PDB file of C-alpha atoms in Angstrom:
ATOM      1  CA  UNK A   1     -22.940-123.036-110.377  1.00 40.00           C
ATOM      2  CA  UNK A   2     -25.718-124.618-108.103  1.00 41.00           C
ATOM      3  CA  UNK A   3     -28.973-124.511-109.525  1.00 49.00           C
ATOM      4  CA  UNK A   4     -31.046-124.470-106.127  1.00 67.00           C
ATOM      5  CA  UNK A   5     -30.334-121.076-103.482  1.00 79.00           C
ATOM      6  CA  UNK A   6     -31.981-123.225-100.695  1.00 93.00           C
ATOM      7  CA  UNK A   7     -29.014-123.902 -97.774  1.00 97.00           C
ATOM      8  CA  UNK A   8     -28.201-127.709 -98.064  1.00 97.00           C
ATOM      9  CA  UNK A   9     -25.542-129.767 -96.171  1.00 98.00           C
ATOM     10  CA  UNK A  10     -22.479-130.695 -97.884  1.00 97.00           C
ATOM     11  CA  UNK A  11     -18.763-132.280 -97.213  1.00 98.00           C
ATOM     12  CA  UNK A  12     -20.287-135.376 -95.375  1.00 98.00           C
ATOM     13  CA  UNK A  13     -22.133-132.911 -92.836  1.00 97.00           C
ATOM     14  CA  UNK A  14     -19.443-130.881 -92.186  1.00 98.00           C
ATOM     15  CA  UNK A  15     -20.821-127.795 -93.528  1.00 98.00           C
ATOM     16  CA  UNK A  16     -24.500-125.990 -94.650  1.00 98.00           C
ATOM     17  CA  UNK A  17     -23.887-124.157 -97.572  1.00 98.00           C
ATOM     18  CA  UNK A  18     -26.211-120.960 -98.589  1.00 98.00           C
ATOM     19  CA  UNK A  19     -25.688-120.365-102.333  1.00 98.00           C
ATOM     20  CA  UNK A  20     -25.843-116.693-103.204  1.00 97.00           C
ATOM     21  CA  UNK A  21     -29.242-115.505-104.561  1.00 94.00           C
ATOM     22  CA  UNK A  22     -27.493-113.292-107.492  1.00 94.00           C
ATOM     23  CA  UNK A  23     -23.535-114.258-107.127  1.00 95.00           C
ATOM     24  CA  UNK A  24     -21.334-111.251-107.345  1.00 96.00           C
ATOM     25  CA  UNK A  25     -18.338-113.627-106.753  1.00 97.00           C
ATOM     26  CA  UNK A  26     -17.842-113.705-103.180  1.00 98.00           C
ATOM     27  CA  UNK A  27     -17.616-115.958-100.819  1.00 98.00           C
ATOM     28  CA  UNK A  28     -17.297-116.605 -97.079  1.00 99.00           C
ATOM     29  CA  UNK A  29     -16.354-119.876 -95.082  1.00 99.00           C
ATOM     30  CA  UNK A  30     -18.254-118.634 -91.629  1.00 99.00           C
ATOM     31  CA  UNK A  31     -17.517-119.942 -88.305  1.00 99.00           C
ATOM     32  CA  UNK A  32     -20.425-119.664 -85.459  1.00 98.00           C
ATOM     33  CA  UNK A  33     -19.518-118.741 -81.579  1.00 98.00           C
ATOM     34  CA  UNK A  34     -20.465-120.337 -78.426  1.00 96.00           C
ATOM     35  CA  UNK A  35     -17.697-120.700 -75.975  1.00 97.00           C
ATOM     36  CA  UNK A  36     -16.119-123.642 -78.233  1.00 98.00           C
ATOM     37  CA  UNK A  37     -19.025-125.458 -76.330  1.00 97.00           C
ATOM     38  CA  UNK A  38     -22.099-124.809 -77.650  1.00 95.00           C
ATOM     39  CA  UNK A  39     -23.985-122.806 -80.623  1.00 96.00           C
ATOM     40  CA  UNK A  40     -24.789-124.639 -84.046  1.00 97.00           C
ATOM     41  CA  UNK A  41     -25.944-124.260 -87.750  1.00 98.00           C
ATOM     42  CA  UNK A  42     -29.671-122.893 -86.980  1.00 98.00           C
ATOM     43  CA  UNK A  43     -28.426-120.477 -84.343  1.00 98.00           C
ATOM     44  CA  UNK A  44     -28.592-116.840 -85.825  1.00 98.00           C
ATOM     45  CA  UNK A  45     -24.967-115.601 -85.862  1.00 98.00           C
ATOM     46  CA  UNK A  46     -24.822-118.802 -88.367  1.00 98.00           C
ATOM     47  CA  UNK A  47     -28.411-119.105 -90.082  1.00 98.00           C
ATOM     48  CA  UNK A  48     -29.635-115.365 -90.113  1.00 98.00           C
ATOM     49  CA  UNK A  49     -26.200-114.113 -90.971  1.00 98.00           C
ATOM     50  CA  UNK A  50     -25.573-116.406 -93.482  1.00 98.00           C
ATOM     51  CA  UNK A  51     -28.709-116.079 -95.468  1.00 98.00           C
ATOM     52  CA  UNK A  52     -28.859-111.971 -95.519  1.00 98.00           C
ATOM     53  CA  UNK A  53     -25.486-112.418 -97.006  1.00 98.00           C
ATOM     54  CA  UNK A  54     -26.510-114.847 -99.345  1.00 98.00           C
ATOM     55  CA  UNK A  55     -29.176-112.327-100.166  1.00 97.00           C
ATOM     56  CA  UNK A  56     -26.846-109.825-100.921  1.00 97.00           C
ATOM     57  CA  UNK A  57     -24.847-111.909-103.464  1.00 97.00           C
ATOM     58  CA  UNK A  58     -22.170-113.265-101.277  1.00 98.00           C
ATOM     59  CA  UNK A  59     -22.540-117.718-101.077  1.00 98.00           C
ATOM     60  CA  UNK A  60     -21.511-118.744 -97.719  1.00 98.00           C
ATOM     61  CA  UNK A  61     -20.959-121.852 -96.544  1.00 98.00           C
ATOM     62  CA  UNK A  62     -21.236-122.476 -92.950  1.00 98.00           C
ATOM     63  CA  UNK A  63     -18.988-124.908 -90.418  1.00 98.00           C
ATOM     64  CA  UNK A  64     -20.339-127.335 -88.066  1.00 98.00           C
ATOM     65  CA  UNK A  65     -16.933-127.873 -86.260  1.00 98.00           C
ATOM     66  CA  UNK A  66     -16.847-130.260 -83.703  1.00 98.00           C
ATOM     67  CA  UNK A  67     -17.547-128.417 -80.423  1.00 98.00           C
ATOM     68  CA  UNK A  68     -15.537-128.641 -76.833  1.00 98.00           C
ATOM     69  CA  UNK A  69     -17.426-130.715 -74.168  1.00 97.00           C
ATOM     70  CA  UNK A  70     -20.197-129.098 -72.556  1.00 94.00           C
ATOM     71  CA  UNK A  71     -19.187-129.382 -68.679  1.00 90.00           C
ATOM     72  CA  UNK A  72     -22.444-130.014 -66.118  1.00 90.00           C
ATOM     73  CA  UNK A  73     -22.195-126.679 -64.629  1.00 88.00           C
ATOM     74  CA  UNK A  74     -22.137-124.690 -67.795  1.00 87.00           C
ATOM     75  CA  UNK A  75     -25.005-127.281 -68.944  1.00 87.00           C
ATOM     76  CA  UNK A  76     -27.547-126.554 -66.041  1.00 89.00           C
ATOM     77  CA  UNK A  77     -27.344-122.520 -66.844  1.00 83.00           C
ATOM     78  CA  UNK A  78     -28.218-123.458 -70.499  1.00 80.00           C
ATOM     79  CA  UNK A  79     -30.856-126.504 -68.880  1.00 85.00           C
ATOM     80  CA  UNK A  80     -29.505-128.966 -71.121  1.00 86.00           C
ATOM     81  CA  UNK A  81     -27.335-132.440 -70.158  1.00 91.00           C
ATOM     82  CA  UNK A  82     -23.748-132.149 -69.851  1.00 92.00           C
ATOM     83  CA  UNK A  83     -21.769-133.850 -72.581  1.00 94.00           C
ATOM     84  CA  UNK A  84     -18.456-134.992 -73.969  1.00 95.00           C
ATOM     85  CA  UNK A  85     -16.599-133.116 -76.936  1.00 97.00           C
ATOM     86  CA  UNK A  86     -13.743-132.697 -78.707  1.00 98.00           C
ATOM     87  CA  UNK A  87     -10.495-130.436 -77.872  1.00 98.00           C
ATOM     88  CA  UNK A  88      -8.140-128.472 -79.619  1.00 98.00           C
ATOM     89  CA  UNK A  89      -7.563-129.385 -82.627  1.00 98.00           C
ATOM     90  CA  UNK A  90     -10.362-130.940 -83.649  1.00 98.00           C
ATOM     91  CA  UNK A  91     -12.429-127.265 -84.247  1.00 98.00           C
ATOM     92  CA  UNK A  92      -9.696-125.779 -85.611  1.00 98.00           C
ATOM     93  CA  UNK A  93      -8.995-129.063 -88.254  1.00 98.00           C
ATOM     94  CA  UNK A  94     -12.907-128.963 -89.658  1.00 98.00           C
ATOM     95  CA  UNK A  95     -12.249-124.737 -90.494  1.00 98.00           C
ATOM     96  CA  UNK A  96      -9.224-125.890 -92.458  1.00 98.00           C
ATOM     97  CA  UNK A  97     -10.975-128.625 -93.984  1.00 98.00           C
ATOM     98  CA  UNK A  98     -14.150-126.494 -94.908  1.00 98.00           C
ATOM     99  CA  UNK A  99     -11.311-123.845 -95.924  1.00 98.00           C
ATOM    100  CA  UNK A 100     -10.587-126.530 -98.205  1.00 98.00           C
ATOM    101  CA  UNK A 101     -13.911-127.826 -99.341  1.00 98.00           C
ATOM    102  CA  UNK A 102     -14.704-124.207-100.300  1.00 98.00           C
ATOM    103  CA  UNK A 103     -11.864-123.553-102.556  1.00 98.00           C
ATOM    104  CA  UNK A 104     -12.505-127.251-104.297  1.00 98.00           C
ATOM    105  CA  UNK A 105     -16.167-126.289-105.100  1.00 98.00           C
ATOM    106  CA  UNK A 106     -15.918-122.328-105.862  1.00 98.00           C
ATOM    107  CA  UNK A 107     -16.579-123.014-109.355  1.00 96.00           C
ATOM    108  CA  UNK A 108     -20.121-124.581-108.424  1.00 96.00           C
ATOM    109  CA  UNK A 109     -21.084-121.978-106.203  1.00 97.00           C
ATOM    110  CA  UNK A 110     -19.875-119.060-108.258  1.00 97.00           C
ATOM    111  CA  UNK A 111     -17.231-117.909-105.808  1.00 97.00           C
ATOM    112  CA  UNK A 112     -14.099-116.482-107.647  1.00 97.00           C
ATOM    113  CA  UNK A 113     -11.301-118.089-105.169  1.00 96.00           C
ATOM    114  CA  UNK A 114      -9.359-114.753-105.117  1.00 96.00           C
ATOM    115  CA  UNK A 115     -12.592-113.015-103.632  1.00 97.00           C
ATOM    116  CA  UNK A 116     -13.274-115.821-100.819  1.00 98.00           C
ATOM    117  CA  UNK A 117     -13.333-114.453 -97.332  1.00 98.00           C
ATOM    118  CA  UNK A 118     -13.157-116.387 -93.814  1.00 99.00           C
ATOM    119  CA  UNK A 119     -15.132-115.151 -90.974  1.00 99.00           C
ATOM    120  CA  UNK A 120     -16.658-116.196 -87.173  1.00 98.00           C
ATOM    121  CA  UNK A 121     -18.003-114.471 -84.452  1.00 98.00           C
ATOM    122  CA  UNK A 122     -16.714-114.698 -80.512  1.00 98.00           C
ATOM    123  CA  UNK A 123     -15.250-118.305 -80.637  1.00 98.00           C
ATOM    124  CA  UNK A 124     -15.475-118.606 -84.456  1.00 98.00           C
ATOM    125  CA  UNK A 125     -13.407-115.677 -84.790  1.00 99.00           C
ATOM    126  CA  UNK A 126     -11.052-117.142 -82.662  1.00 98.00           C
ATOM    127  CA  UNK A 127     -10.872-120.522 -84.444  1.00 99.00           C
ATOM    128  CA  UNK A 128     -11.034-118.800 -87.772  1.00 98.00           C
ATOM    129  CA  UNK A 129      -7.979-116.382 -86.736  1.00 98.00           C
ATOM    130  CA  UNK A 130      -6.107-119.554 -85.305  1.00 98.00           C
ATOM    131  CA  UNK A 131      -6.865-121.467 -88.952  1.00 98.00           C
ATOM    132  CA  UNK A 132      -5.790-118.475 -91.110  1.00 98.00           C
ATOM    133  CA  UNK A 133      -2.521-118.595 -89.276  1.00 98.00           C
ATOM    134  CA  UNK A 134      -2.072-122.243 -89.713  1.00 98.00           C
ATOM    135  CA  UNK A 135      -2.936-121.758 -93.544  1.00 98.00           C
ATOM    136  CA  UNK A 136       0.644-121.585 -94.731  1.00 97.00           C
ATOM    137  CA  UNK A 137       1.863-124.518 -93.268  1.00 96.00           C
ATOM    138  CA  UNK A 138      -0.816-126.100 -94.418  1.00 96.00           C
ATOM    139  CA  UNK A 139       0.115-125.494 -98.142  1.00 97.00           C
ATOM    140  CA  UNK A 140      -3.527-123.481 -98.231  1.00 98.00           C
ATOM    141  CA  UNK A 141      -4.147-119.826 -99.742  1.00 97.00           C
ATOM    142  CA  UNK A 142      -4.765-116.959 -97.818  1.00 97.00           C
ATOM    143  CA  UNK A 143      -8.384-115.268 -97.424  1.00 98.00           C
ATOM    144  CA  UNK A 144      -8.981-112.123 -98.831  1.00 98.00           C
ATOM    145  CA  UNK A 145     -10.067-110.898 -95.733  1.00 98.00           C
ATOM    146  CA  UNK A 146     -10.433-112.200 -92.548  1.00 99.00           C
ATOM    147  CA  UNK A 147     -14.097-111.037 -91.092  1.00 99.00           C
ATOM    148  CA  UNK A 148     -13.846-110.798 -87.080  1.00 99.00           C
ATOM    149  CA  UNK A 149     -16.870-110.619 -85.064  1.00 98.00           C
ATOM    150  CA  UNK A 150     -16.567-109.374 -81.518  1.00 98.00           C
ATOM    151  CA  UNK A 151     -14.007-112.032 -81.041  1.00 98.00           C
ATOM    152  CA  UNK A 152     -12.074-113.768 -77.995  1.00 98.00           C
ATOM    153  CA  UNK A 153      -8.114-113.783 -78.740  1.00 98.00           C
ATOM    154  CA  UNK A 154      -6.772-114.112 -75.581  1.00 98.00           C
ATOM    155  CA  UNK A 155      -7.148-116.610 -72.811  1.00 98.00           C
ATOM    156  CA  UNK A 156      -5.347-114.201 -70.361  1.00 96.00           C
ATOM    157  CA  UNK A 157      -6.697-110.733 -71.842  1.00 92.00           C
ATOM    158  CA  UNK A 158      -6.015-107.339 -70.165  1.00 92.00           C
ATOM    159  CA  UNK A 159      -8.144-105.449 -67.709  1.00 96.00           C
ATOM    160  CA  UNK A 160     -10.746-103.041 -69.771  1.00 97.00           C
ATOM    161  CA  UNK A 161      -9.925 -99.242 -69.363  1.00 97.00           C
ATOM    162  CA  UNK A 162     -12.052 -97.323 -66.935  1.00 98.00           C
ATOM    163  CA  UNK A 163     -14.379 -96.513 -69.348  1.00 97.00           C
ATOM    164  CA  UNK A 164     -15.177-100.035 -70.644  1.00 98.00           C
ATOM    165  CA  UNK A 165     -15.129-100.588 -66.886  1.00 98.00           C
ATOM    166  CA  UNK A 166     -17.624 -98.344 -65.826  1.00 98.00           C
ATOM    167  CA  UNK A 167     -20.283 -99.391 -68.865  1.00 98.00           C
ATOM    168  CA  UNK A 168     -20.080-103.220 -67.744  1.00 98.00           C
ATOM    169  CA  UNK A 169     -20.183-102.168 -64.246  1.00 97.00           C
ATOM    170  CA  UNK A 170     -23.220-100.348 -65.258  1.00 98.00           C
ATOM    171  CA  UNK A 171     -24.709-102.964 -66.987  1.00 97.00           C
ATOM    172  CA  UNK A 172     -24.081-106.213 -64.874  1.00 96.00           C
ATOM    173  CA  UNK A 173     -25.965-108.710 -67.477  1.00 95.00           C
ATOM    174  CA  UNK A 174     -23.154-107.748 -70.357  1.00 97.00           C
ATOM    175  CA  UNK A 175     -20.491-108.158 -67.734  1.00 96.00           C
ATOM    176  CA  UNK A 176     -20.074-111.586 -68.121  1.00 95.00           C
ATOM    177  CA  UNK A 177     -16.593-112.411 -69.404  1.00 96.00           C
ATOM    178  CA  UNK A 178     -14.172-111.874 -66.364  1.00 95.00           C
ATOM    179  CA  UNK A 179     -11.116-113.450 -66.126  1.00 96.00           C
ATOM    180  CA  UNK A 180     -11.863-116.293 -64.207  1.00 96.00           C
ATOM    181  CA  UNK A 181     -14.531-117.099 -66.982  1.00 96.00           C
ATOM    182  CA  UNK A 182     -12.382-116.612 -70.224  1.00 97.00           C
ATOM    183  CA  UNK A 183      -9.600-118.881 -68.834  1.00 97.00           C
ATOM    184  CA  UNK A 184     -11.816-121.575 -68.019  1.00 96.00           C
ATOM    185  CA  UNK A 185     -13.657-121.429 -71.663  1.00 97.00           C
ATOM    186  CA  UNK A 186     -10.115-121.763 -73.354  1.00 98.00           C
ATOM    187  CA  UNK A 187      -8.935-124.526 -70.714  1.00 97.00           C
ATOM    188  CA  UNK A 188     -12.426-126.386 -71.734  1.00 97.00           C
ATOM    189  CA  UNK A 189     -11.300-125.892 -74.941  1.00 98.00           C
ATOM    190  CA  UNK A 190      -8.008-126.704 -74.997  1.00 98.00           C
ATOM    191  CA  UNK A 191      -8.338-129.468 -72.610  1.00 96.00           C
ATOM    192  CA  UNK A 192      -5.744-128.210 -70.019  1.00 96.00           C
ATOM    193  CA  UNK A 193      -3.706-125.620 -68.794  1.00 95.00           C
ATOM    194  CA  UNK A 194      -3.554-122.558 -70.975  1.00 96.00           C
ATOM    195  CA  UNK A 195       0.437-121.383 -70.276  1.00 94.00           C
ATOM    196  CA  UNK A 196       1.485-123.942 -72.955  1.00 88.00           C
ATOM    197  CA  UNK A 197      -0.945-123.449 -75.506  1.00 96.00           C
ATOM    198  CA  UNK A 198       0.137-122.990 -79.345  1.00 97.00           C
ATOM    199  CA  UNK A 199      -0.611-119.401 -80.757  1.00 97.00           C
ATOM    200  CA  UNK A 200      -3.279-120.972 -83.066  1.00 98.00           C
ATOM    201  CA  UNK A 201      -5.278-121.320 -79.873  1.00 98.00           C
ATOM    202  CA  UNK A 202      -4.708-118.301 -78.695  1.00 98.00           C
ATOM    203  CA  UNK A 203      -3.996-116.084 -81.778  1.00 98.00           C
ATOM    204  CA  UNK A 204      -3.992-113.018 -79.686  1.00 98.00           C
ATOM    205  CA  UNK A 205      -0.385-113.941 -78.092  1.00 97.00           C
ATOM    206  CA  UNK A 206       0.870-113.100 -81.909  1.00 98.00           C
ATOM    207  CA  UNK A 207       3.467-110.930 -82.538  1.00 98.00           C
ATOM    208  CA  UNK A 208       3.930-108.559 -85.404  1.00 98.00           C
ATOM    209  CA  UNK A 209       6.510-110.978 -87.130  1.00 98.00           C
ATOM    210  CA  UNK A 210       3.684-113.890 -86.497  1.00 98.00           C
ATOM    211  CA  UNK A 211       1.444-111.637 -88.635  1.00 98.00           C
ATOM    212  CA  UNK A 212       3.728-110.471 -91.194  1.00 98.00           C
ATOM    213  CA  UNK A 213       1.916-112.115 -93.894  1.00 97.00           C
ATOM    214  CA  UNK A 214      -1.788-111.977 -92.364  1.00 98.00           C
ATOM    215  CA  UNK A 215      -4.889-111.393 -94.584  1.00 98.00           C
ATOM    216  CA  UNK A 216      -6.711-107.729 -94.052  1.00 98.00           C
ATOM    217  CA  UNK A 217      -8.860-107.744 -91.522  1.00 98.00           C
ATOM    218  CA  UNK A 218     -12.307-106.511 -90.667  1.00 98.00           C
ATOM    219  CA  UNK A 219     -13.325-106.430 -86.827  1.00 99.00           C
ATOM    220  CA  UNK A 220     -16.379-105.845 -85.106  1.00 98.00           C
ATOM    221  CA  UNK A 221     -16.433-105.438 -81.897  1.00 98.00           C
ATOM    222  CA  UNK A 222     -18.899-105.100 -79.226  1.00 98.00           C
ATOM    223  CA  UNK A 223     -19.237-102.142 -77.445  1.00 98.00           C
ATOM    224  CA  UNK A 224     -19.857-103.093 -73.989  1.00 98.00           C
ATOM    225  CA  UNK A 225     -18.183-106.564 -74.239  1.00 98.00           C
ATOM    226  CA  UNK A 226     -15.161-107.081 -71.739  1.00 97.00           C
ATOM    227  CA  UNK A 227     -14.073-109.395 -74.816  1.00 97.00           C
ATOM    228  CA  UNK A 228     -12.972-106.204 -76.811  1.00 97.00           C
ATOM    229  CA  UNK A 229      -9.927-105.980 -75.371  1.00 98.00           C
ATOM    230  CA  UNK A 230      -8.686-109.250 -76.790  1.00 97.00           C
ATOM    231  CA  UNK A 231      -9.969-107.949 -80.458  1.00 98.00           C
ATOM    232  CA  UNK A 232      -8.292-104.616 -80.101  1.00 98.00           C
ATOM    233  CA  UNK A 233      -5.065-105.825 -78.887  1.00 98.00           C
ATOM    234  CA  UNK A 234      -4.923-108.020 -81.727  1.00 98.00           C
ATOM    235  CA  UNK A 235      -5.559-105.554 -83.857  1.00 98.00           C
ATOM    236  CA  UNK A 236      -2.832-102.772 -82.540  1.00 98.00           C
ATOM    237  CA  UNK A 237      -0.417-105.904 -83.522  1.00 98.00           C
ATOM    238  CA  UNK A 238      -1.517-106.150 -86.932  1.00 98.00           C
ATOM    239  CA  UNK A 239      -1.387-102.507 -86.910  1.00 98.00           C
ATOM    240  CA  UNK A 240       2.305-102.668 -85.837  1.00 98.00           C
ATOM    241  CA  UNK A 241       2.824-105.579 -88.403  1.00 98.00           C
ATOM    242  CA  UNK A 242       1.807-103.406 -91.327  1.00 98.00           C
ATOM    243  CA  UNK A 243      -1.330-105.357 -92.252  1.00 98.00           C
ATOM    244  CA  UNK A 244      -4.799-103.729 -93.343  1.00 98.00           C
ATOM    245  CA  UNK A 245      -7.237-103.958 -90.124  1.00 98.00           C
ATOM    246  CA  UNK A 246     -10.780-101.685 -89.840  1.00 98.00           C
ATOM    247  CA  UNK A 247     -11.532-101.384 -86.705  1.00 98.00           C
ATOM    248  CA  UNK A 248     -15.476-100.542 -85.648  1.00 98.00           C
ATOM    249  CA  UNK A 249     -17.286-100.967 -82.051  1.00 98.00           C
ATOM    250  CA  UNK A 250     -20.826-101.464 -83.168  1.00 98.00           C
ATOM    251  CA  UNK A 251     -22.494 -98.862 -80.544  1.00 97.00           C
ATOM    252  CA  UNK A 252     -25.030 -99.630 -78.652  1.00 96.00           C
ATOM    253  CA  UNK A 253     -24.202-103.313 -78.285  1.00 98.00           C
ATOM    254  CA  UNK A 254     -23.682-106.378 -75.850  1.00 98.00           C
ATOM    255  CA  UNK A 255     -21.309-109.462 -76.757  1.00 98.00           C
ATOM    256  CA  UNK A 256     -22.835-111.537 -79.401  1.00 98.00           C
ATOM    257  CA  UNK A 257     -24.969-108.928 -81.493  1.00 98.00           C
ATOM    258  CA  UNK A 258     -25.112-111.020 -84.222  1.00 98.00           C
ATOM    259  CA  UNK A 259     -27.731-113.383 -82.569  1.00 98.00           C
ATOM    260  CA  UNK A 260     -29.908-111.114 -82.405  1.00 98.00           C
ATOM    261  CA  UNK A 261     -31.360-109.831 -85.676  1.00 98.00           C
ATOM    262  CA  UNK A 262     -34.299-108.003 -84.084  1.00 97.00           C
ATOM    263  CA  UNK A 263     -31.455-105.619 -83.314  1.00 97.00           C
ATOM    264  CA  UNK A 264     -30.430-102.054 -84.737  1.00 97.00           C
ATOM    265  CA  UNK A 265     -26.829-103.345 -84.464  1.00 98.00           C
ATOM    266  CA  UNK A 266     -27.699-106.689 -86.301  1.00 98.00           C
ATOM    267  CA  UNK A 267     -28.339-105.002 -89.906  1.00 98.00           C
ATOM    268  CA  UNK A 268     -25.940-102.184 -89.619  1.00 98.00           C
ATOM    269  CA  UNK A 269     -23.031-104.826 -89.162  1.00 98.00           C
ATOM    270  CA  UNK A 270     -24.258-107.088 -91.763  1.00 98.00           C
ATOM    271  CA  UNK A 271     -23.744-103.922 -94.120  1.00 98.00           C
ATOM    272  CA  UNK A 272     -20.633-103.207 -93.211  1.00 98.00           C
ATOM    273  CA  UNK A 273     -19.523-107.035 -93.616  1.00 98.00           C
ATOM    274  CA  UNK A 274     -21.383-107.189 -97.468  1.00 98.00           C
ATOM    275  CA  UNK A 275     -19.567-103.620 -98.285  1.00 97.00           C
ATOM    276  CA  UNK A 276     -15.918-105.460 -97.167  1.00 98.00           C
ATOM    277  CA  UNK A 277     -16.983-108.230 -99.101  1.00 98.00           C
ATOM    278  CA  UNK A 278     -18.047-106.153-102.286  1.00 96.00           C
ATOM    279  CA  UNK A 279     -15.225-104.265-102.127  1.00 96.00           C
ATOM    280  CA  UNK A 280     -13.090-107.261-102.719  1.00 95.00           C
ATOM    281  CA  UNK A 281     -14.968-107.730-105.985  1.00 60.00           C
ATOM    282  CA  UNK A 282     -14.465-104.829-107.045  1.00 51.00           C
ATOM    283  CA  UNK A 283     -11.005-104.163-105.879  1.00 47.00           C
ATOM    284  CA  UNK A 284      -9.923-107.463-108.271  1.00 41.00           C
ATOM    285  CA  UNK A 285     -12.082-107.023-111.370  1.00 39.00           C
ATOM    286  CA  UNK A 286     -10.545-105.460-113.984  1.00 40.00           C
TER     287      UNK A 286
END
């Protein structure tokens, strides 16, 4: 087991891990959002969410995937330079190979492998959904649970119902994630055309037989957050496939709660995350 709980980088780079303050066993590979473009390991849907639930006995070790390039237009709203990047599969590779790194360390971290979760929020969740599917073929186990914050499934997602309508309409700064805007993330990300893109890009064109053998799931969704819709179609075909999937719309919230701990929503979710997580341990010890 580590001796130190200070975060410290590990796998050439690849990931930070956050050793649990008191292990209970669990453990969660956790991938950051950011539009496959941006975000990174100090942001606080990675840093502050990682250490409360290292806090709270869970070690978590945190991916620095390699991130889509950052166009010049989407780089002057954020006042940074544009920049090169890598496309799909490069983000989705460094999950699997953190996947991987977790499972060959658990011992020193004090993660039973049985009890280790995989998680991400907006594009994380997407990558993380796209690398649990890939697991398989991979020759990889499964997660114990999948952990799905307010994610982005689809590239082509359906309109919101009038009531999801009428709250972004009402709020124009969380109404931010049109079509126009989603297809052009996953284009950036993909680096092309979206009609021919595998289903571990866009896990959200699934179909119950595609999730026949899918971990349970957790999802948190925002509440007014156009992206929703991808989340809860996703989960209506898990649903249909007969897999385990909670469902909760953190109220009160705007896409990307998580990065902003000053929040009501922020702890509330991280509770519901470390009871999933809990429960694992003690659904499996005897």
């Amino acid at each position: 087991m580590t001796a130190s709980t200070a975060p410290h980088a590990a796998a050439d780079g690849l990931v930070r891990v956050y050793p649990a303050t008191a292990p209970n066993g669990t453990g969660l590979v956790w991938a950051h959002g950011g539009g496959f473009a941006a975000g990174d390991l100090d942001m606080p849907e990675a840093d502050a969410v990682a250490r409360a639930l290292a806090a709270a006995g869970t070690a978590v070790v945190s991916v620095d995937y390699r991130l889509a390039p950052l166009p010049a237009a989407w780089a002057a709203g954020h006042g940074v330079a544009p920049r090169g990047g890598a496309v799909f599969p490069a983000a989705s590779d460094d999950v699997l190979a953190a996947w991987s790194w977790t499972l060959a360390h658990a011992a020193d971290l004090g993660i039973d492998p049985a009890r280790l979760a995989l998680g991400g929020a907006s594009a994380g969740a997407n990558l993380v959904t796209g690398a649990a599917l890939r697991m398989p073929g991979a020759g990889l186990p499964a997660p114990a649970l999948v952990v799905l914050a307010y994610p982005t499934l689809l590239a082509v997602q359906p309109a919101p119902d009038a009531a999801l309508r009428r709250a972004l309409d009402a709020d124009p700064e969380a109404d931010r994630f049109g079509p126009e805007v989603v297809r052009g993330m996953y284009e950036n990300y993909l680096g092309g055309p979206v009609d021919d893109a595998p289903l571990t890009a866009v896990p959200g064109l699934a179909t119950a037989d595609d999730l026949a053998d899918f971990p349970p799931v957790l999802m948190i969704n925002g509440d007014v957050d156009e992206l929703r819709v991808s989340g809860e179609a996703f989960a209506a075909t898990l649903r249909a496939a007969g897999r385990p999937v909670e469902v909760v719309t953190e109220s009160g919230t705007t896409h990307g709660h998580l990065n902003r701990p000053d929040e009501p929503a922020f702890p509330r979710s991280l509770t519901r995350i470390t009871r999933a997580l809990t429960a694992l341990q003690t659904r499996r010890t005897p």
